XYZ file of C-alpha atoms in Angstrom:
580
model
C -23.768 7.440 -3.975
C -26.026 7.712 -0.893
C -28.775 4.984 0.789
C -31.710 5.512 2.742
C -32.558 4.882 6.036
C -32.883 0.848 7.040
C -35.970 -1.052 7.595
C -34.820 -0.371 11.709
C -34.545 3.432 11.172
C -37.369 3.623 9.616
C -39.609 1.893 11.729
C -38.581 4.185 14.541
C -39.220 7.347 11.946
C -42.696 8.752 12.036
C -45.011 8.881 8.598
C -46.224 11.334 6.599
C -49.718 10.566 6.189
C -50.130 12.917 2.849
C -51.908 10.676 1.068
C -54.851 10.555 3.335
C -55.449 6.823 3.862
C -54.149 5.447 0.557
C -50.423 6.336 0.990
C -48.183 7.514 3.457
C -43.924 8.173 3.307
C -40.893 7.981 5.419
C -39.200 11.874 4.721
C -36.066 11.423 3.456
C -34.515 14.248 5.791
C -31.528 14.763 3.749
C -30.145 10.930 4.129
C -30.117 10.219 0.257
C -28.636 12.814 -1.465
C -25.065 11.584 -1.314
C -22.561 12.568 -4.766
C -25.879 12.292 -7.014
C -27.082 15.233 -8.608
C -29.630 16.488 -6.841
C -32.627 18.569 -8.375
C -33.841 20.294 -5.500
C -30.321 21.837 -5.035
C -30.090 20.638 -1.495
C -30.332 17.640 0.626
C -34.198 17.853 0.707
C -36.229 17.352 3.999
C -39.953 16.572 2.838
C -39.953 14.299 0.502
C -40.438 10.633 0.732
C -37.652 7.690 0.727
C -39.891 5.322 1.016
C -43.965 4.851 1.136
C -46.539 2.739 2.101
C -49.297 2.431 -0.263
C -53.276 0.659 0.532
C -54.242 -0.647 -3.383
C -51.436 -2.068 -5.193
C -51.690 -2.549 -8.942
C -51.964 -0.078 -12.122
C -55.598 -0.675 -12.715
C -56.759 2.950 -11.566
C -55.219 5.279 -14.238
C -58.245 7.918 -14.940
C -57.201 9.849 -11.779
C -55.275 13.475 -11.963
C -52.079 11.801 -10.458
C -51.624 8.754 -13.260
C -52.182 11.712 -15.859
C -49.451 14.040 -13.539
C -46.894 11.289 -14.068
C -47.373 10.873 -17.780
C -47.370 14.596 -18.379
C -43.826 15.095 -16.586
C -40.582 15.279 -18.151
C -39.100 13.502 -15.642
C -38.266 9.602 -16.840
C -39.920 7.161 -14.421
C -39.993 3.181 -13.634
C -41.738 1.360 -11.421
C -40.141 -2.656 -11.016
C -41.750 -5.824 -9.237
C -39.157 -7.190 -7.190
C -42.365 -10.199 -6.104
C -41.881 -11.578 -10.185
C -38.192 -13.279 -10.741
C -35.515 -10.699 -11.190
C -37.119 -7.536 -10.137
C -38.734 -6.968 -14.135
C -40.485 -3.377 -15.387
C -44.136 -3.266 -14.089
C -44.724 0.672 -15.570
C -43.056 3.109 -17.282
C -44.161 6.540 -17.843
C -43.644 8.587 -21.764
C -40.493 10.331 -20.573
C -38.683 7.413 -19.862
C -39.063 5.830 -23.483
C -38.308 9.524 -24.583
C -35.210 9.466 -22.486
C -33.901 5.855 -23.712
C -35.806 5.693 -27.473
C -37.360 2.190 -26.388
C -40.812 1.162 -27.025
C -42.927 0.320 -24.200
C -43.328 -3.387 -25.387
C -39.424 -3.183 -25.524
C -39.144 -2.640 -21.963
C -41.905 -4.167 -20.147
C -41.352 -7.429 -17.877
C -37.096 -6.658 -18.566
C -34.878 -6.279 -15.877
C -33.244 -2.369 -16.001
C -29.682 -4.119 -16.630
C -30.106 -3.523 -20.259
C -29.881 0.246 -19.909
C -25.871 -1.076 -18.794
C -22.928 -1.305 -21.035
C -19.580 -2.018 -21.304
C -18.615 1.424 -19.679
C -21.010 1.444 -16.698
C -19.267 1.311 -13.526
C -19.666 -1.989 -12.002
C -18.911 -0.417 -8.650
C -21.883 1.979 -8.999
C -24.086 -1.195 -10.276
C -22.903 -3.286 -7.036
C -23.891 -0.162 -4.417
C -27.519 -0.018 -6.354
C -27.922 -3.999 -5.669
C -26.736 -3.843 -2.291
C -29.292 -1.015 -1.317
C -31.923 -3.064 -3.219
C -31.088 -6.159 -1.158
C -31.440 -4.139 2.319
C -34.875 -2.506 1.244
C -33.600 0.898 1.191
C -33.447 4.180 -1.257
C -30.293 4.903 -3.076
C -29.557 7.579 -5.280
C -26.359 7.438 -8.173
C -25.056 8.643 -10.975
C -24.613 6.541 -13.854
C -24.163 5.789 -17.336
C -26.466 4.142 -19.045
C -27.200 3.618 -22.928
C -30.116 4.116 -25.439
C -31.362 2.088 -28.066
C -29.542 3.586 -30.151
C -26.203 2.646 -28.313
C -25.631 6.407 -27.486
C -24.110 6.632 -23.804
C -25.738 9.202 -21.634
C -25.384 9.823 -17.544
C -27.908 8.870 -15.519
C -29.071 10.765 -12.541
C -31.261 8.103 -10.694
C -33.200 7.942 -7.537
C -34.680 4.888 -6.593
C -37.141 4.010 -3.416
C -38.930 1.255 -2.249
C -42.433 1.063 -1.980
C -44.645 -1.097 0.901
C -47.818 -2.080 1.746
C -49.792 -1.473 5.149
C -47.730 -4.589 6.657
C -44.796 -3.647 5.302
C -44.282 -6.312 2.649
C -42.020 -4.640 -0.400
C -44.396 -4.203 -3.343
C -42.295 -2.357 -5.979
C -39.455 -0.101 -6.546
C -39.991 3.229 -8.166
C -36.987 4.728 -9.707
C -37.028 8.003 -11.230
C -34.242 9.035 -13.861
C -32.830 12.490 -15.471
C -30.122 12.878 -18.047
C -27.061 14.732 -16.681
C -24.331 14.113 -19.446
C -24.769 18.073 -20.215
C -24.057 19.056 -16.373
C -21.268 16.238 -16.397
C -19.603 17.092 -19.253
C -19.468 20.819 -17.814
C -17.938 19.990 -14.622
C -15.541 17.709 -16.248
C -14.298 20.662 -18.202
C -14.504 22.882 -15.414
C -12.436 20.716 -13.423
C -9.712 20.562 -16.488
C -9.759 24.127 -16.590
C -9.421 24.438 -12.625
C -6.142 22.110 -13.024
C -4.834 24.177 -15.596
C -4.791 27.429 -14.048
C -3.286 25.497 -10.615
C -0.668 23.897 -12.629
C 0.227 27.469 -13.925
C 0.070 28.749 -10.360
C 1.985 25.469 -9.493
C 4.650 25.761 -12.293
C 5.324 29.221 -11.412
C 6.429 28.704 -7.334
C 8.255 25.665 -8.674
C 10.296 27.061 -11.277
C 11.718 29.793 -9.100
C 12.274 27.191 -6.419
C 14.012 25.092 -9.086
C 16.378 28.072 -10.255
C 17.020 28.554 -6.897
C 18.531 24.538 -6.228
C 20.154 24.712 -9.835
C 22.375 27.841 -8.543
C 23.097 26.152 -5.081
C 24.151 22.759 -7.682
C 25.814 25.236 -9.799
C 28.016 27.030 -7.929
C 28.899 24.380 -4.885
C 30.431 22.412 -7.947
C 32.211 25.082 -9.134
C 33.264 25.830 -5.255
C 34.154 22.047 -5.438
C 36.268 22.243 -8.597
C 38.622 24.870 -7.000
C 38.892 23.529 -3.693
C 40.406 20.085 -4.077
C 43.009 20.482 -1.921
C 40.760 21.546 1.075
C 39.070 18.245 1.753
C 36.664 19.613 4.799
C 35.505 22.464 2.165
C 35.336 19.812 -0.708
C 33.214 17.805 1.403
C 30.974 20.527 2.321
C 29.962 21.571 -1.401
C 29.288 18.226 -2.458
C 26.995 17.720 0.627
C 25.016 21.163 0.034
C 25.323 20.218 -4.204
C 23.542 16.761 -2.984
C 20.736 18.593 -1.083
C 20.194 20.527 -3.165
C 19.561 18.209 -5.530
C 17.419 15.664 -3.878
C 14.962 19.332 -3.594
C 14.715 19.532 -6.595
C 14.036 15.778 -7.279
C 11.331 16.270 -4.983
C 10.068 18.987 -6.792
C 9.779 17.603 -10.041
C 7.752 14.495 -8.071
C 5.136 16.726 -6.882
C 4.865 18.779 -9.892
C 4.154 14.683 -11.751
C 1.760 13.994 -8.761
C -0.437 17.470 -9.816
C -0.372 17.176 -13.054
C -1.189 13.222 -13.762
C -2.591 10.493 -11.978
C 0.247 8.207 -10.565
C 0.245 4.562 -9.029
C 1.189 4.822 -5.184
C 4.590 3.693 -4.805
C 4.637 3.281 -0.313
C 8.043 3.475 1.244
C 8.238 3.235 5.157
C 8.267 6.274 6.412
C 8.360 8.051 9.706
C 5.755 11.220 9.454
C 7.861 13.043 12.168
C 10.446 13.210 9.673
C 8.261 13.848 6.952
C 6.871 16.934 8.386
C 9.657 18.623 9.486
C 11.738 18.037 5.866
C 8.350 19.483 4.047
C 8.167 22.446 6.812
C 10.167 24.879 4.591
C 7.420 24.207 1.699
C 4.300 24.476 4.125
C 5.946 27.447 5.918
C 5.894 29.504 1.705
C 2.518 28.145 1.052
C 1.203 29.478 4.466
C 2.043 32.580 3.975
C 3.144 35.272 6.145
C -0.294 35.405 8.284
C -0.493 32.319 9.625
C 1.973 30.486 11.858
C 2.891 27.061 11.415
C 3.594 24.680 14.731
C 4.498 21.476 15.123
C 3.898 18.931 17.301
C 5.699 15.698 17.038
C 5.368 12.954 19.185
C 9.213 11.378 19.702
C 9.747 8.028 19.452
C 6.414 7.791 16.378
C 6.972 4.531 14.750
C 6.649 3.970 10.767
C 4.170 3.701 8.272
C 4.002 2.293 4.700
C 2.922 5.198 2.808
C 3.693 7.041 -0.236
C 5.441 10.132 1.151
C 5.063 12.071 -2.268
C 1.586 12.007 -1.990
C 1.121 12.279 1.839
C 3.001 15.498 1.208
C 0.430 16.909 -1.473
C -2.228 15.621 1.174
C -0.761 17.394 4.048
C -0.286 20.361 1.797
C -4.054 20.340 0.675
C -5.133 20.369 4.309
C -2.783 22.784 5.278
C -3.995 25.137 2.225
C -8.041 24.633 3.406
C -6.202 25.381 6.968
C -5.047 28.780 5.490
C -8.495 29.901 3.716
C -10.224 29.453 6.414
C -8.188 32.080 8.438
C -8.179 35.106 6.149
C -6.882 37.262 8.844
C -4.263 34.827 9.598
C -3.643 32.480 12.810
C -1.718 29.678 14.457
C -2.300 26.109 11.961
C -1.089 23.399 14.174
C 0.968 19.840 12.698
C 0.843 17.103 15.337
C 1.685 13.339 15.655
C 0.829 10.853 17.572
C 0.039 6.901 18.634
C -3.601 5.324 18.528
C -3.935 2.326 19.900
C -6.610 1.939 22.914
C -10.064 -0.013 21.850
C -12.275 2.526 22.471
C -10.765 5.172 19.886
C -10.341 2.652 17.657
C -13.740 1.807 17.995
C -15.040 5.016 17.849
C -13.243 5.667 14.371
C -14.309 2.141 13.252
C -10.617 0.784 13.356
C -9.535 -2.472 13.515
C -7.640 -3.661 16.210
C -4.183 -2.688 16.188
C -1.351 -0.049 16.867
C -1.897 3.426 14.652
C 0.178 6.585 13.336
C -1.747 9.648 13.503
C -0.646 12.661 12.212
C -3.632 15.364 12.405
C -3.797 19.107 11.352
C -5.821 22.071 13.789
C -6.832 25.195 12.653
C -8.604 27.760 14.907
C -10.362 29.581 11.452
C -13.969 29.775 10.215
C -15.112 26.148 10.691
C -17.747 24.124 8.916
C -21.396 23.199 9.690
C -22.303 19.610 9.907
C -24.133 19.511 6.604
C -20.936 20.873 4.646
C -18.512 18.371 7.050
C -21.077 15.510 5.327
C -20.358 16.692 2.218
C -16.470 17.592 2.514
C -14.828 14.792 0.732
C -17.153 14.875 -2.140
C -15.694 15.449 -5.512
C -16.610 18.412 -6.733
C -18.155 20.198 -3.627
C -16.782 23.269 -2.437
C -17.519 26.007 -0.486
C -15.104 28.370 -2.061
C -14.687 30.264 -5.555
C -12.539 28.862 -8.101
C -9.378 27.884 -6.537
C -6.849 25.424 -7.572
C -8.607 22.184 -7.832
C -6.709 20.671 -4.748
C -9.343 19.291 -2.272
C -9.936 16.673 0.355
C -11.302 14.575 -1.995
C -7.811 13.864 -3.185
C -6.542 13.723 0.519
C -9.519 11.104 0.765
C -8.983 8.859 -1.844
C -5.046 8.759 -0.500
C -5.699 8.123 3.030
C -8.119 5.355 1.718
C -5.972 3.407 -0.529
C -3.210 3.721 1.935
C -5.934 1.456 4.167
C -6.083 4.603 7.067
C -8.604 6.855 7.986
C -9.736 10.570 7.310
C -11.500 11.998 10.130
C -13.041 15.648 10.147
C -14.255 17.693 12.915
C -15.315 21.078 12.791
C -16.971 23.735 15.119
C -18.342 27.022 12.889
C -16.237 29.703 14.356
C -14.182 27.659 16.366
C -11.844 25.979 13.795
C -11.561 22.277 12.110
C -9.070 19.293 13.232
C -8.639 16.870 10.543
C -7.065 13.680 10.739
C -4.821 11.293 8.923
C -5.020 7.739 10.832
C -2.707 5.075 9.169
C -2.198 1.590 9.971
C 1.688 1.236 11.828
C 4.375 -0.841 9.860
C 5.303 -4.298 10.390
C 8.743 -4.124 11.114
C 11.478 -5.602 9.099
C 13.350 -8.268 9.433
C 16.487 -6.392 10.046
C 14.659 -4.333 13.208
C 13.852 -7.975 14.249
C 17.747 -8.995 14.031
C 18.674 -5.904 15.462
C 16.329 -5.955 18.414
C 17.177 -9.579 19.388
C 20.918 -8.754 19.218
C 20.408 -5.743 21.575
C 19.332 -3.260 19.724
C 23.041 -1.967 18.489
C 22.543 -1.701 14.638
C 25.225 -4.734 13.061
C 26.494 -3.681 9.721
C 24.086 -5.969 8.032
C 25.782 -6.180 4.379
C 24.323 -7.766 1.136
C 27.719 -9.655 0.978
C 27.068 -10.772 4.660
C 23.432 -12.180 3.948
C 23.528 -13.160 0.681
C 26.500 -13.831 -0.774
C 27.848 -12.998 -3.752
C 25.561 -12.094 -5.880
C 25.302 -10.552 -9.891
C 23.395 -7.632 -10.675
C 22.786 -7.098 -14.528
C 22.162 -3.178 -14.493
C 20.636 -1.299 -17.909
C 20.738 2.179 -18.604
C 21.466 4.241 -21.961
C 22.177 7.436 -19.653
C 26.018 6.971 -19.039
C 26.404 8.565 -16.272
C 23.101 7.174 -13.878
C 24.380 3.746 -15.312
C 27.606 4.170 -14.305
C 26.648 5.748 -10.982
C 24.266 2.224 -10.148
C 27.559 0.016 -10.734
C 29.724 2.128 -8.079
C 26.656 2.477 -5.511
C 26.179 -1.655 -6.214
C 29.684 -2.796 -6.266
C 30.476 -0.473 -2.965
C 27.009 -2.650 -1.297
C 29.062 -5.729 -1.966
C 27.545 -7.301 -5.325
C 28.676 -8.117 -8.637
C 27.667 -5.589 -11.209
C 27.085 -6.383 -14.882
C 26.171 -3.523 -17.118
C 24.817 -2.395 -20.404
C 23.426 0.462 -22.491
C 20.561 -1.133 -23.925
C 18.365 -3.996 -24.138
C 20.411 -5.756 -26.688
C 23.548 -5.526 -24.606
C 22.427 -6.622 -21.678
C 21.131 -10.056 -23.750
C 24.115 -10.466 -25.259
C 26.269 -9.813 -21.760
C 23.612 -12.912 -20.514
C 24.679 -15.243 -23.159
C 28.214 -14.771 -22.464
C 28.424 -14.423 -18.728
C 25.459 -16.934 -17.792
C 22.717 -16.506 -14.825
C 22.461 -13.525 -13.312
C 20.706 -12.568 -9.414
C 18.908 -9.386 -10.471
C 18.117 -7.491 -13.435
C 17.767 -3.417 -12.886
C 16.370 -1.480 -15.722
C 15.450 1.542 -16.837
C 12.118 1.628 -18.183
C 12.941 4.454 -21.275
C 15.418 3.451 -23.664
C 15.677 4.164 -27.186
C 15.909 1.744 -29.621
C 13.291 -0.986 -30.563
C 13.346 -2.452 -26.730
C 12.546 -0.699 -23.710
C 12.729 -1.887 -19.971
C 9.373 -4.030 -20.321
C 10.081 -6.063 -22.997
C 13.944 -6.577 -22.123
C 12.509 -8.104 -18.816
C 10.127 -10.075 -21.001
C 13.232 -11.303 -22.740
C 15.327 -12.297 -19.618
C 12.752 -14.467 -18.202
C 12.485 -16.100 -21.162
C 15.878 -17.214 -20.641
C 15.743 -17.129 -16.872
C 12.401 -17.366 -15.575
C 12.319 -16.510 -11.810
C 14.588 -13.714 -12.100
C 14.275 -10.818 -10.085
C 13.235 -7.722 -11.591
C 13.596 -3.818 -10.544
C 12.717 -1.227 -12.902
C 13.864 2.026 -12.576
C 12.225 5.740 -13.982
C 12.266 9.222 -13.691
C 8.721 9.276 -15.669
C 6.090 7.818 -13.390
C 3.373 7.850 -16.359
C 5.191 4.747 -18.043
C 3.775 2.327 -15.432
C 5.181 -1.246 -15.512
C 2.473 -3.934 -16.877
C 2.202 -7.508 -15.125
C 4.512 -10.106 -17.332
C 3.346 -13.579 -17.677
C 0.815 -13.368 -15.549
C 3.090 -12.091 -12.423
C 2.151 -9.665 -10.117
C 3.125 -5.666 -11.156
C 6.985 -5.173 -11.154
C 8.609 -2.946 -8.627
C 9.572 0.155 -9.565
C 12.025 2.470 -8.472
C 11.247 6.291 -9.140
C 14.368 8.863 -10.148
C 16.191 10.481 -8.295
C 16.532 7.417 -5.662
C 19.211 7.809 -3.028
C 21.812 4.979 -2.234
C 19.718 3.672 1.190
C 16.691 3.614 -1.173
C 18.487 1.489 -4.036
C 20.131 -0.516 -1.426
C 17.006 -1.421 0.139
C 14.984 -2.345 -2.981
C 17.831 -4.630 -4.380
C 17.684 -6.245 -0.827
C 13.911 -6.800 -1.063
C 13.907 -8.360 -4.328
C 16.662 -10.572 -4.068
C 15.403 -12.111 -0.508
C 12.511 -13.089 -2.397
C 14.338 -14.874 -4.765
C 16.918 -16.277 -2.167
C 15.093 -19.438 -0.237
C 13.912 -20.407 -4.022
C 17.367 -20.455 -5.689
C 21.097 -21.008 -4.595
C 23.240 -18.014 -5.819
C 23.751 -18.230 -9.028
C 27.175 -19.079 -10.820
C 29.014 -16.495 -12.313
C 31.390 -17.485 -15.314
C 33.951 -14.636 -15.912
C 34.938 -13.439 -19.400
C 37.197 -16.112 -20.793
């Protein structure tokens, strides 16, 4: 979507006076072409946003231009937003060619009825707003025939004035683009296929590669009991190893399917320099990674799965635009002085930047307008992996994507994301002097019981040890069923951790379901290794949290923290009746 200049710019814009006395136009100059298609094939500098016309009305229809606009194959409406709710004034033969209406059908009707019930409401609400500030907008949309038949909607619409600038009417002209949508759409499938081969390929022989360090340091482990320092050492590089591969598997999910975020606090020094070894491969032997870190860089809440496929994206646009290699630079660093802030149209507040500089080809300002688009590319077929993804991730993580770019002189693009509030145990630890205490579950919160589900044996078994050696209670079962019956013997319970996945007629969802029934403000933490079985809200209640195989110990520890210092101010611990 893209709008037209405001009733300020354009007053300070000089008019085309084409129409010698009975109509004049403010040029667009390229400010509405936005993610709608576009007939002319580029931004477009001539034509009109908006005109001014001398005789309003449709009276005069015997001239060459009434008989021009009825001859055309291109679908157009003029509207009277002066009549209550902005109704059809004119409509030209393509239009009820385009939509199957009848002119009586359509006349003195607001355009809302080309909607339906798959129309994006988003794409609706930007057309109103332009309308409301007087100014042209062009969209894509989908709109529907008589008939009920969806089709997409490429539509342009501009205002139209008289000599004192009073809006008279809005003319809106229309062309159906389902044909060039439905090709892109396919294109795009077809883009993601042959990158998740590409993908699949790299990660398969990294994979092999962990599996054989797994492999053999438990093997080395087996046979080496009695040497505890060497014992310790292959479990360590067997652990590694497979928390790489864990990773691996996450951004294989992340390429292949949309996922929810899931943000973690994370520091992006860290970040960067345990994702090096993957960004050094995909840079290839030409072009020399540096880094840049700023010590001391405080957290962010971010999802560090996908700010990895972001910072590989921009790393991989880094690379293409050096074809005879170069020096790609990683930095970090703080923003927090008003006038930056300003300047990238900030909020007040303390920010973690983490930015990427290349010293390549560049970009000219029209394609740095256009860079973030989806779909828009300067490049052959590649894999599909673009800054429109980095985009819509820096967005939803609330920061910022800035781009500059010199032609011939290189691009710097920027991540800018909001700092972390700090927890409460940074707080506790600060104000005792900023020694870490040994803050234990058992020390803040009692005792408490931790109902854990699981039909994998050996992950459920590996939960109880990790809880019980936190301090808590552990309850456990192998399915949904279990775990009820466990309830109604043992009584209340703190927490319930489940797997989402289980076999049988109940899964995670409806087990949690189950145990609010009987317990209603119980905590819940569900726990997958598939992230495309997303947790629904229950009862009304905000989405559950969920916990994302493989999780480490610290991760578990903290979520199972979280969730039960919700729950603590609410409810005293629980009591726990033993067996008997």
């Amino acid at each position: 979507m893209a709008t037209g200049s405001t009733p300020e710019e354009r007053d300070a814009l000089p008019l085309d006076e084409a129409g010698h006395g009975q109509s004049a136009g403010v040029p667009a100059a390229a400010t509405v072409e936005g993610n709608s298609y576009n007939p002319l094939g580029d931004p477009g500098i001539r034509h009109w946003q908006a005109s001014h016309i001398s005789k309003p009305g449709f009276e005069e229809r015997g001239n060459i231009f009434f008989a021009a606009i009825e001859m055309t194959r291109m679908p157009m409406v003029v509207t009277d937003p002066n009549q209550p709710d902005n109704p059809i004034a004119f409509v030209n033969r393509a239009f009820l060619d385009l939509t199957l209406y009848k002119e009586e059908e359509v006349l003195g009707r607001n355009c809302r009825f080309l909607q339906g019930e798959q129309t994006d409401p988003h794409t609706v609400d930007e057309v109103r707003r332009a309308l409301r500030e007087e100014r042209a907008v062009a969209v894509d949309i989908l709109n529907y025939k008589a008939d009920g038949s969806a089709f997409w909607n490429g539509l342009f619409i501009g205002p139209v004035f008289d000599a004192e600038g009073k809006l008279l009417y809005w003319f809106a002209s229309q062309m159906d683009i389902t044909r060039r949508r439905v090709s892109e759409q396919s294109y795009l499938q077809a883009q993601k296929m042959e990158a998740i081969g590409q993908l699949t390929a790299g990660l398969a022989h990294d994979f092999n590669n962990l599996l054989q360090v797994v492999a053999g340091n438990l093997e080395l482990a087996g046979s080496s009991m009695d040497d505890r320092e060497l014992l310790g050492e292959a479990i360590e590089r067997a652990r590694l190893a497979s928390e790489k591969a864990g990773k691996l598997t996450q951004q294989l999910l992340t390429f292949a399917r949309k996922q929810r975020l899931e943000p973690k606090r994370i520091n992006l020094n860290s970040l960067v320099v345990e994702f090096s070894e993957m960004l050094v491969r995909t840079l290839g032997d030409k072009v020399d990674l540096h880094l840049d870190l700023k010590p001391g860089l405080p957290s962010c809440t971010l999802d560090p799965t996908h700010m990895e496929m972001a910072l590989l994206n921009v790393l991989i646009n880094a690379r293409d635009a050096m074809p005879d290699g170069g020096k790609v630079t990683v930095a970090t660093s703080i923003m927090d002085d008003a006038e930056r802030l300003e300047r990238h149209r900030l909020a007040p507040g303390r920010y973690v930047m983490i930015c990427v500089i290349d010293h390549g080809e560049g970009m000219s300002p029209e394609v740095v307008a256009r860079a973030t688009e989806p779909f828009f590319t300067t490049k052959g077929p590649g894999t599909g992996l673009g800054l429109a993804m980095v985009h819509g991730f820096v967005q939803q993580s609330h920061g910022r994507l800035d781009i500059e770019s010199t032609q011939q002189q290189g691009t710097t693009i920027r991540m800018i994301f909001p700092q972390a509030a700090k927890t409460g145990f940074e707080m506790m630890a600060e104000r005792a002097g900023g020694d870490s205490p040994k803050w234990t579950p058992e020390a803040i919160l009692g005792r408490r019981t931790i109902l854990v589900v699981d039909d994998s044996n050996e992950v459920r078994e590996l939960a109880e040890q990790q809880l019980r050696g936190l301090g808590y209670r552990v309850l456990s079962a192998a399915s949904g069923e279990a775990a009820l019956e466990l309830m109604d013997r043992y009584g209340s319970i703190d927490l319930l951790f489940t797997d989402i996945i289980m076999p049988g007629g109940m899964n995670g969802l409806r087990l949690a379901e189950l145990v609010r029934a009987r317990q209603p403000e119980v905590p819940v933490l569900l726990a997958t290794g598939y992230i495309d079985s997303l947790p629904a809200p229950i009862g009304g209640a905000t989405t559950l949290p969920l916990l994302t195989k493989p999780y480490r110990l610290n991760e578990l520890a903290e979520r199972v923290r979280q969730a039960l210092e919700v729950d603590q101010r609410q409810h005293p611990a629980a009591g726990f009746q033993h067996e008997g």
